[in-house]
Short mmCIF file of C-alpha atoms in Angstrom, two decimals:
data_model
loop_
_atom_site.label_atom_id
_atom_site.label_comp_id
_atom_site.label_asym_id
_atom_site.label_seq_id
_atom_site.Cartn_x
_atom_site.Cartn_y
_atom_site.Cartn_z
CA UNK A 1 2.85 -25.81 -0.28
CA UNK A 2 2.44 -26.02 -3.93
CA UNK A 3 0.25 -23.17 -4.10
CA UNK A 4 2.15 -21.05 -2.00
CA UNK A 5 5.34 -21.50 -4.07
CA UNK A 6 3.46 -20.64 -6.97
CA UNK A 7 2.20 -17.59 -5.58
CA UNK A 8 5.56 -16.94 -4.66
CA UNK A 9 7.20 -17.70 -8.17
CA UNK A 10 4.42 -15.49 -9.89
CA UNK A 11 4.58 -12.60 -7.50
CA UNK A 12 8.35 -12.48 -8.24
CA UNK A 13 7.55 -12.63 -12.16
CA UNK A 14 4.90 -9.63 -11.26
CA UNK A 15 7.40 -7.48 -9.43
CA UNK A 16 9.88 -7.71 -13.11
CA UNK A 17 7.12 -6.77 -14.64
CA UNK A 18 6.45 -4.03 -12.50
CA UNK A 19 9.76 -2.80 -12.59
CA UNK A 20 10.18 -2.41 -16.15
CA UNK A 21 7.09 -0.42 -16.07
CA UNK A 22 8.88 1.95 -13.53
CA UNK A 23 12.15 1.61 -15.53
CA UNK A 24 9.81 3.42 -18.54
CA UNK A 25 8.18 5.85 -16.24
CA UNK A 26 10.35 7.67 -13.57
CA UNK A 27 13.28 9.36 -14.24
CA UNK A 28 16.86 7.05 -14.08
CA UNK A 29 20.11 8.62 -13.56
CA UNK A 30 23.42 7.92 -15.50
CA UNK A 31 24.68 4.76 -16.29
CA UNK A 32 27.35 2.99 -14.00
CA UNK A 33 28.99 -0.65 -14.35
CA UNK A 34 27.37 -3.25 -12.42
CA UNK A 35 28.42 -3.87 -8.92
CA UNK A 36 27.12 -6.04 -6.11
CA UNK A 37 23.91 -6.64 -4.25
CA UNK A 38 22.18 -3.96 -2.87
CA UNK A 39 21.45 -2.89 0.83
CA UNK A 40 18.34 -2.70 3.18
CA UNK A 41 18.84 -0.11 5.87
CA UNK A 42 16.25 -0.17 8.43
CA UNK A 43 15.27 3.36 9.92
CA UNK A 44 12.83 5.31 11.92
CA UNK A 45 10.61 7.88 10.64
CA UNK A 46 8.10 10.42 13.15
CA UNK A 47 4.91 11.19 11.87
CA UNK A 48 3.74 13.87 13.39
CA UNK A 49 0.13 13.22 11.38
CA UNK A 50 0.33 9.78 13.28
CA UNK A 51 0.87 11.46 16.89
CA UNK A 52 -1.93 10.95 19.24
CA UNK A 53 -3.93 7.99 17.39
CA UNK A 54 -6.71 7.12 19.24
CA UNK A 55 -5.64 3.10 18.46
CA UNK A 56 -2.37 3.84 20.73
CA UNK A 57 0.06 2.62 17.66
CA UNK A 58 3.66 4.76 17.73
CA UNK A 59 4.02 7.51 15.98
CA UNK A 60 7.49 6.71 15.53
CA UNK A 61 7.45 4.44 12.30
CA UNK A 62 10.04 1.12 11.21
CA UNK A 63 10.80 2.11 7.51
CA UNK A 64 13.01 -0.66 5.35
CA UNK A 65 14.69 1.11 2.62
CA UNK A 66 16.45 -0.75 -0.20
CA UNK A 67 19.51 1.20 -1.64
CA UNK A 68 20.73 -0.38 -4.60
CA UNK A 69 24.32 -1.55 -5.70
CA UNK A 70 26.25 1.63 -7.03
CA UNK A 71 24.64 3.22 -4.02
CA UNK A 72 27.35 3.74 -1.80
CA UNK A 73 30.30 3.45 -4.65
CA UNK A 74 28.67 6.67 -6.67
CA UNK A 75 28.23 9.26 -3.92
CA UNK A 76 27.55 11.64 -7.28
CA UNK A 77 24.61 9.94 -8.36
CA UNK A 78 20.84 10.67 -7.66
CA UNK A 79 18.21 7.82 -8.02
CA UNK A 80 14.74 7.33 -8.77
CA UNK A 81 12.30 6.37 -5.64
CA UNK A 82 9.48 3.68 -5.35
CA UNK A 83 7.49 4.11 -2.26
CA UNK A 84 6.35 0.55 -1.65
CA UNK A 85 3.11 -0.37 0.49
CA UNK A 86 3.09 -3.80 1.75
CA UNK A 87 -0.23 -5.27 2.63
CA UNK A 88 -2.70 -6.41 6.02
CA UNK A 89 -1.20 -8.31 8.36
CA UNK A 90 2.21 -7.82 6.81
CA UNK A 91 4.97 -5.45 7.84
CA UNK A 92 8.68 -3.98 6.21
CA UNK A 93 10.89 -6.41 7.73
CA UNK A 94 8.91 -9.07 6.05
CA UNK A 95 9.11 -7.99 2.57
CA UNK A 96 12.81 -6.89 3.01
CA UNK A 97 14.16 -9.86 3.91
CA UNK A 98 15.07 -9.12 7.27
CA UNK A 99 12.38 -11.34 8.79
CA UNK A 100 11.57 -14.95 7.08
CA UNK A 101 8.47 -14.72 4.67
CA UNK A 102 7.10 -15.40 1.43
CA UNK A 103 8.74 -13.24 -0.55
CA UNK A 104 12.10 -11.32 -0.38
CA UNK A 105 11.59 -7.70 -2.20
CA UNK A 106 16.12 -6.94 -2.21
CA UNK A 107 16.62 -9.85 -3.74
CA UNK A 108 13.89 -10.15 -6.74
CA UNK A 109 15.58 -6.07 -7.11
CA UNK A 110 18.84 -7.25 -6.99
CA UNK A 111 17.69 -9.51 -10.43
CA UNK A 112 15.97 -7.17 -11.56
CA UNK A 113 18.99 -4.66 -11.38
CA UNK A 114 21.45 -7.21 -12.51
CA UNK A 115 21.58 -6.36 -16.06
CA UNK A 116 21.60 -2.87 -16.41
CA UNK A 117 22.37 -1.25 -13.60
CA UNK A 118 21.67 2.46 -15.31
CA UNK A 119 17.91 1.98 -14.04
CA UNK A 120 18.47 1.24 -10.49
CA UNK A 121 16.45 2.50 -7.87
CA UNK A 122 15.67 3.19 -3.81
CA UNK A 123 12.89 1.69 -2.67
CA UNK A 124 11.19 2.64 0.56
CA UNK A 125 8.44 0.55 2.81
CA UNK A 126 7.15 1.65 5.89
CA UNK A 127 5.94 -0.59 8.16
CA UNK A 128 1.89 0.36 8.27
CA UNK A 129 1.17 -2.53 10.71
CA UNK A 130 -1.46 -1.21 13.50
CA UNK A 131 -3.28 -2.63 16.31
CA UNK A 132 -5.59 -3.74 14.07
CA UNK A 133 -2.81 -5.53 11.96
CA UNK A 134 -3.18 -2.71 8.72
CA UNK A 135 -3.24 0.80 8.97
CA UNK A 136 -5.20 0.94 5.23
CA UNK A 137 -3.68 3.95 4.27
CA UNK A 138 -6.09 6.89 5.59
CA UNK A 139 -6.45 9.11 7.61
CA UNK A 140 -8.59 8.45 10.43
CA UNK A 141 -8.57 9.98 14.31
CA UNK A 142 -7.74 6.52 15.39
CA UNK A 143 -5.29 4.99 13.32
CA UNK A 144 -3.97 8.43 12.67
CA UNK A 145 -2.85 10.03 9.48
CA UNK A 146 -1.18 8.04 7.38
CA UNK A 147 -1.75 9.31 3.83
CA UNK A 148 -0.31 12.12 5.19
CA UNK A 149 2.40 10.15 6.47
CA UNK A 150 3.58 8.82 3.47
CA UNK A 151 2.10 11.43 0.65
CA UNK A 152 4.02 14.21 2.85
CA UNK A 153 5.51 13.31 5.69
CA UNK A 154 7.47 10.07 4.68
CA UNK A 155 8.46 11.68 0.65
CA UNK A 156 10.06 14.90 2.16
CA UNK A 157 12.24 12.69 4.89
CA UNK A 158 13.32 10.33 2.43
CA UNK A 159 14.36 13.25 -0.02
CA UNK A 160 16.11 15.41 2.69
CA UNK A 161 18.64 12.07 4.00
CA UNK A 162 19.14 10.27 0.65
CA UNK A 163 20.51 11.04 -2.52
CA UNK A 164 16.94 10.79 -4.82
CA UNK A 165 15.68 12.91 -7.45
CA UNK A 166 13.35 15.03 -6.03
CA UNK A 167 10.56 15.40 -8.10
CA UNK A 168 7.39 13.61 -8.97
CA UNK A 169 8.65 12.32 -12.50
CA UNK A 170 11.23 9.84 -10.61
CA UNK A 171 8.49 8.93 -7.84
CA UNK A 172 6.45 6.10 -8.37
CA UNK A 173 3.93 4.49 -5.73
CA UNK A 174 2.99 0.71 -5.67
CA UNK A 175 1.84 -1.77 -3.43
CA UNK A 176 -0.03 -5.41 -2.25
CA UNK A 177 -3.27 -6.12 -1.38
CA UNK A 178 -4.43 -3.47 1.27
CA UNK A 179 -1.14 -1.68 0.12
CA UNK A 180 -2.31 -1.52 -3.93
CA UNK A 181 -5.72 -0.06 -2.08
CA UNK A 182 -3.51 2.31 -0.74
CA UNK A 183 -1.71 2.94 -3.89
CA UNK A 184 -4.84 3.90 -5.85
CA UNK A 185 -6.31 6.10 -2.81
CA UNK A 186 -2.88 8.31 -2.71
CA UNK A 187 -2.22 8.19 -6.75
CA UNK A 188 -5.35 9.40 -7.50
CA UNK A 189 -5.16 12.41 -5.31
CA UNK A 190 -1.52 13.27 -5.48
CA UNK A 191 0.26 13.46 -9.12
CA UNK A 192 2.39 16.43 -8.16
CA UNK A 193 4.16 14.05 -5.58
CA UNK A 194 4.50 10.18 -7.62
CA UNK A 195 4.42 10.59 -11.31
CA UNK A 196 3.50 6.25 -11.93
CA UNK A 197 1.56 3.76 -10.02
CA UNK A 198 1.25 0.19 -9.65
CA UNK A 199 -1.44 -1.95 -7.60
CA UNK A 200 -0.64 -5.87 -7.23
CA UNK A 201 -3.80 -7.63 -6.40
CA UNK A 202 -5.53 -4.32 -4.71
CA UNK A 203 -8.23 -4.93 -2.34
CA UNK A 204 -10.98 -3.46 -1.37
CA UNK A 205 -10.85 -0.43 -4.19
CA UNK A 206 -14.66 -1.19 -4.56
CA UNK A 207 -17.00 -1.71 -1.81
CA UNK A 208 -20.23 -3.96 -2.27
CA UNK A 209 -23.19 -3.58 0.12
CA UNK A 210 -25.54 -3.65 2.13
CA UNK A 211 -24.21 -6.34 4.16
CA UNK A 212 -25.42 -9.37 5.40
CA UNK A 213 -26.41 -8.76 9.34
CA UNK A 214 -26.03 -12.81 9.45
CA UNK A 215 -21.94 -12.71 8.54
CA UNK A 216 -22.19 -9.86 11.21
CA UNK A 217 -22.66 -11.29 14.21
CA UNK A 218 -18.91 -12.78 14.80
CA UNK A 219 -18.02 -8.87 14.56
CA UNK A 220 -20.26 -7.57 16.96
CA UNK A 221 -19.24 -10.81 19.53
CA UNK A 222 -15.52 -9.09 19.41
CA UNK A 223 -15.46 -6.80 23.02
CA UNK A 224 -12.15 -7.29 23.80
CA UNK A 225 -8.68 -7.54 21.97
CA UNK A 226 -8.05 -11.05 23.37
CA UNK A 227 -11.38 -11.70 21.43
CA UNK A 228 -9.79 -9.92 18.46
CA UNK A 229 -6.64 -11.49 18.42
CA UNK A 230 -8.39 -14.81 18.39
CA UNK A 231 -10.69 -13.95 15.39
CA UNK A 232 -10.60 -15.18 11.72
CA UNK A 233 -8.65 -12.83 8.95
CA UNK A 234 -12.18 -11.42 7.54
CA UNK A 235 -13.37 -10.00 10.64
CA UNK A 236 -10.12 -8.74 11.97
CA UNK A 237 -9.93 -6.74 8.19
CA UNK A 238 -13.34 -5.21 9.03
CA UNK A 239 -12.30 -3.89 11.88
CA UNK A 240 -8.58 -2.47 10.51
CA UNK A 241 -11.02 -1.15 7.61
CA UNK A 242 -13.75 0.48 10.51
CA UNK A 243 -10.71 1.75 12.15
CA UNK A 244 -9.84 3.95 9.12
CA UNK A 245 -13.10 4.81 7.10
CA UNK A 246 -15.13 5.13 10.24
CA UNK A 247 -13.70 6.16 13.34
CA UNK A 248 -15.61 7.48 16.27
CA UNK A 249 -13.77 9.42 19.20
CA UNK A 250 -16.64 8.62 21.49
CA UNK A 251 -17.04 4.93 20.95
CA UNK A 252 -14.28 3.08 23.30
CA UNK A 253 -12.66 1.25 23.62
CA UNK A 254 -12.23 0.25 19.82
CA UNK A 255 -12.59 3.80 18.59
CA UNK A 256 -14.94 2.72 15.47
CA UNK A 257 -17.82 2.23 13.47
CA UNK A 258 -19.13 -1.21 12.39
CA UNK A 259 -21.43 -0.75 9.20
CA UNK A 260 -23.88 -3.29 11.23
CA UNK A 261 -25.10 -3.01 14.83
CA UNK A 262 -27.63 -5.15 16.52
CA UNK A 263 -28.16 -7.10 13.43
CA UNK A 264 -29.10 -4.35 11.18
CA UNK A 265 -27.50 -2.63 8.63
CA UNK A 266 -25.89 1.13 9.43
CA UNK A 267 -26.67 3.06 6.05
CA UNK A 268 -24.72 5.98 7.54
CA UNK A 269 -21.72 4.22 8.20
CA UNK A 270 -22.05 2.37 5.28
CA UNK A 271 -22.28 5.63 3.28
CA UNK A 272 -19.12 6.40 5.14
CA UNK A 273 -17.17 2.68 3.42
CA UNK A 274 -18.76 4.00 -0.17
CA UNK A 275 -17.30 7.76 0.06
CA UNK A 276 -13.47 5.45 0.84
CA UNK A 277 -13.62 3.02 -2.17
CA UNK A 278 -11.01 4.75 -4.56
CA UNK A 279 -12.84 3.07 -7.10
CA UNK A 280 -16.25 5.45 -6.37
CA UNK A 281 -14.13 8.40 -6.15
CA UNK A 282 -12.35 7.53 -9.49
CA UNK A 283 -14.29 10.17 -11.46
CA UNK A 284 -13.52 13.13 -9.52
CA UNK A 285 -10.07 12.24 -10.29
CA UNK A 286 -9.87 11.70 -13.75
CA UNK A 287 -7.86 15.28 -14.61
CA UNK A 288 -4.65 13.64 -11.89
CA UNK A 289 -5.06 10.02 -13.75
CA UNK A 290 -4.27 11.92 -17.07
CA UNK A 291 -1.23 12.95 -15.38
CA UNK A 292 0.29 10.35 -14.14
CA UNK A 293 3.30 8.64 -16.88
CA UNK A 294 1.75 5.09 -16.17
CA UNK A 295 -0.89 3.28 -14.27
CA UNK A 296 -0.70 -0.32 -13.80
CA UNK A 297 -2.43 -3.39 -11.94
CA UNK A 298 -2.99 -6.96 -12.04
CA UNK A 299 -4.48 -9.77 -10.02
CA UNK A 300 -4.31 -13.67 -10.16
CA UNK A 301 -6.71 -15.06 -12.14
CA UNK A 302 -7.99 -17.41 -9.56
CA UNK A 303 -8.64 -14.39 -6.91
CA UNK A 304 -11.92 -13.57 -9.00
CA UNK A 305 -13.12 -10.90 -6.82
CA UNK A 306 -10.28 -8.62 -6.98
CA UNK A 307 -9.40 -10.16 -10.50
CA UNK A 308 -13.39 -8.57 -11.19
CA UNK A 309 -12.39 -5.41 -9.35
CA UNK A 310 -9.33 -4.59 -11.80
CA UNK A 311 -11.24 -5.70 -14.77
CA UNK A 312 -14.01 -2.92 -13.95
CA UNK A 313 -11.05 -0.49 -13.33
CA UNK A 314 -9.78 -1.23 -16.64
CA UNK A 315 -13.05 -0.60 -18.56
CA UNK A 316 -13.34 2.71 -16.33
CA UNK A 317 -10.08 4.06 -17.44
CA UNK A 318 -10.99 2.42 -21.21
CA UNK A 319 -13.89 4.63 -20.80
CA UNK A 320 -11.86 8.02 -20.51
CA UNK A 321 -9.33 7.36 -22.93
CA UNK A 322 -6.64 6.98 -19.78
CA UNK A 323 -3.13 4.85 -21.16
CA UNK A 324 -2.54 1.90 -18.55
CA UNK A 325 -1.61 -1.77 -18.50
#
């Protein structure tokens, strides 16, 4: 329990942090006097990128959006947008408050707000949680398209039903775990749509390989999705991450790819993990990461492999002369 609050309590000090980076970065609108708390209104969103999935998952997507105080009492002001990506095995109505978790997103923006309301802004979630309990971000034939979805898709709703500034300088992107991966896939490839981004303890930017067949076996026992639903947290994320970096149409009833079959290793769907890693496609992207206004990340110090994974990031950007924190 002790550990858990003080993930809790340091997450919370991460997200201020986070914010003020934002507050820097996008555009804010006009000052106003403080008000009360803000709102979470909890929508639906089609994606028509997400239509047909071979996984089965809707197409029609939960999306928690956080509108902040002078929201409703300004109807002539314009905000700023943070599209928020929440991480594996999580969903929206966790991090909004509207179902019980470990954290509680309106309310650490509510604080964060508090003092100067001139810098408020929306924030948007959607909920990315699949059949195999993360959607990772991709786009894949069977968890569908969902950097579409929110790159495109998701941006262009949110602009055309709420009052936001619509242009990449007041867009930033950030998100947790599988949703920080997510946040470094999209920012890297789209600076004309979020102008700042922000990863909180990203996983999996960097894949390591070959694997070990041994560790294997548990994945190739799953058949069923009773078996999967009964399966530790590592092998259900290698199957959310097969589902989106290698799908195959003909290969039922999972529609994927494991990067080991019958013990040994699958250099061609390995090659397949590699070419997803944001972190291996980093240099093709240098020219967008020069664009962006800011670029930040952090991990807990105790999480050393993602901890190591941000550290290499760091000396990668170092290494171009790219501004981050």
């Amino acid at each position: 329990m002790k550990q858990k609050n003080w993930v809790k309590g340091n997450i919370e000090k991460l997200f201020i942090s986070f914010i003020i980076v934002l507050i820097t970065s996008v555009g804010s609108s006009q000052e106003t006097p403080p008000l009360h708390n803000g709102t979470v209104q909890r929508i639906v969103v089609h994606g028509k990128g997400l239509e047909g999935n071979l996984e089965g998952d809707p197409a029609d997507r939960n999306v928690s959006v956080y509108l902040p105080a002078s929201y409703s009492n300004n109807p002539g002001r314009r905000y700023p947008v943070v599209y928020f990506l929440h991480g594996f095995t999580d969903n929206d109505a966790q991090w909004y408050g509207l179902t019980k978790h470990w954290i509680n997103l309106p309310k650490i923006l509510d604080t964060a707000f508090s003092e100067d309301s001139s810098h408020e802004m929306i924030f948007v979630t959607p909920d990315a949680y699949t059949r195999f309990q993360g959607s990772f971000y991709g786009n894949s034939a069977t968890t569908g398209n969902w950097e579409d979805f929110i790159a495109k898709e998701l941006v262009s709703y949110i602009d055309n039903h709420y009052r936001t500034i619509p242009k990449a300088g007041s867009r930033g992107l950030a998100g947790h775990s599988m949703g920080g991966f997510g946040t470094m896939r999209i920012g890297q490839k789209y600076p004309d749509i979020f102008s700042c981004i922000y990863m909180l303890s990203p996983g999996a930017i960097k894949m390591y390989g070959p694997f070990n067949p041994t560790n294997a076996v548990k994945w190739e026992a799953i058949k069923t999705m009773k078996d999967f639903e009964k399966t530790d947290f590592g092998t259900k994320a290698m199957f959310a991450v097969a589902a989106a970096w290698s799908p195959n149409p003909d290969n039922p009833p999972f529609y994927l790819d494991l990067p080991v079959r019958n013990g040994e290793n699958q250099l061609n769907i390995q090659a397949k993990w590699f070419a997803n890693s944001p972190f291996a496609a980093l240099d093709q992207y240098i020219p967008n990461y020069k664009r962006l206004h800011a670029i930040g990340f952090d991990a807990g110090d105790k999480d050393k492999s993602i901890a190591s994974d941000i550290t290499l990031l760091h000396h990668e950007l170092d290494k171009y002369g790219i501004r981050h924190s």
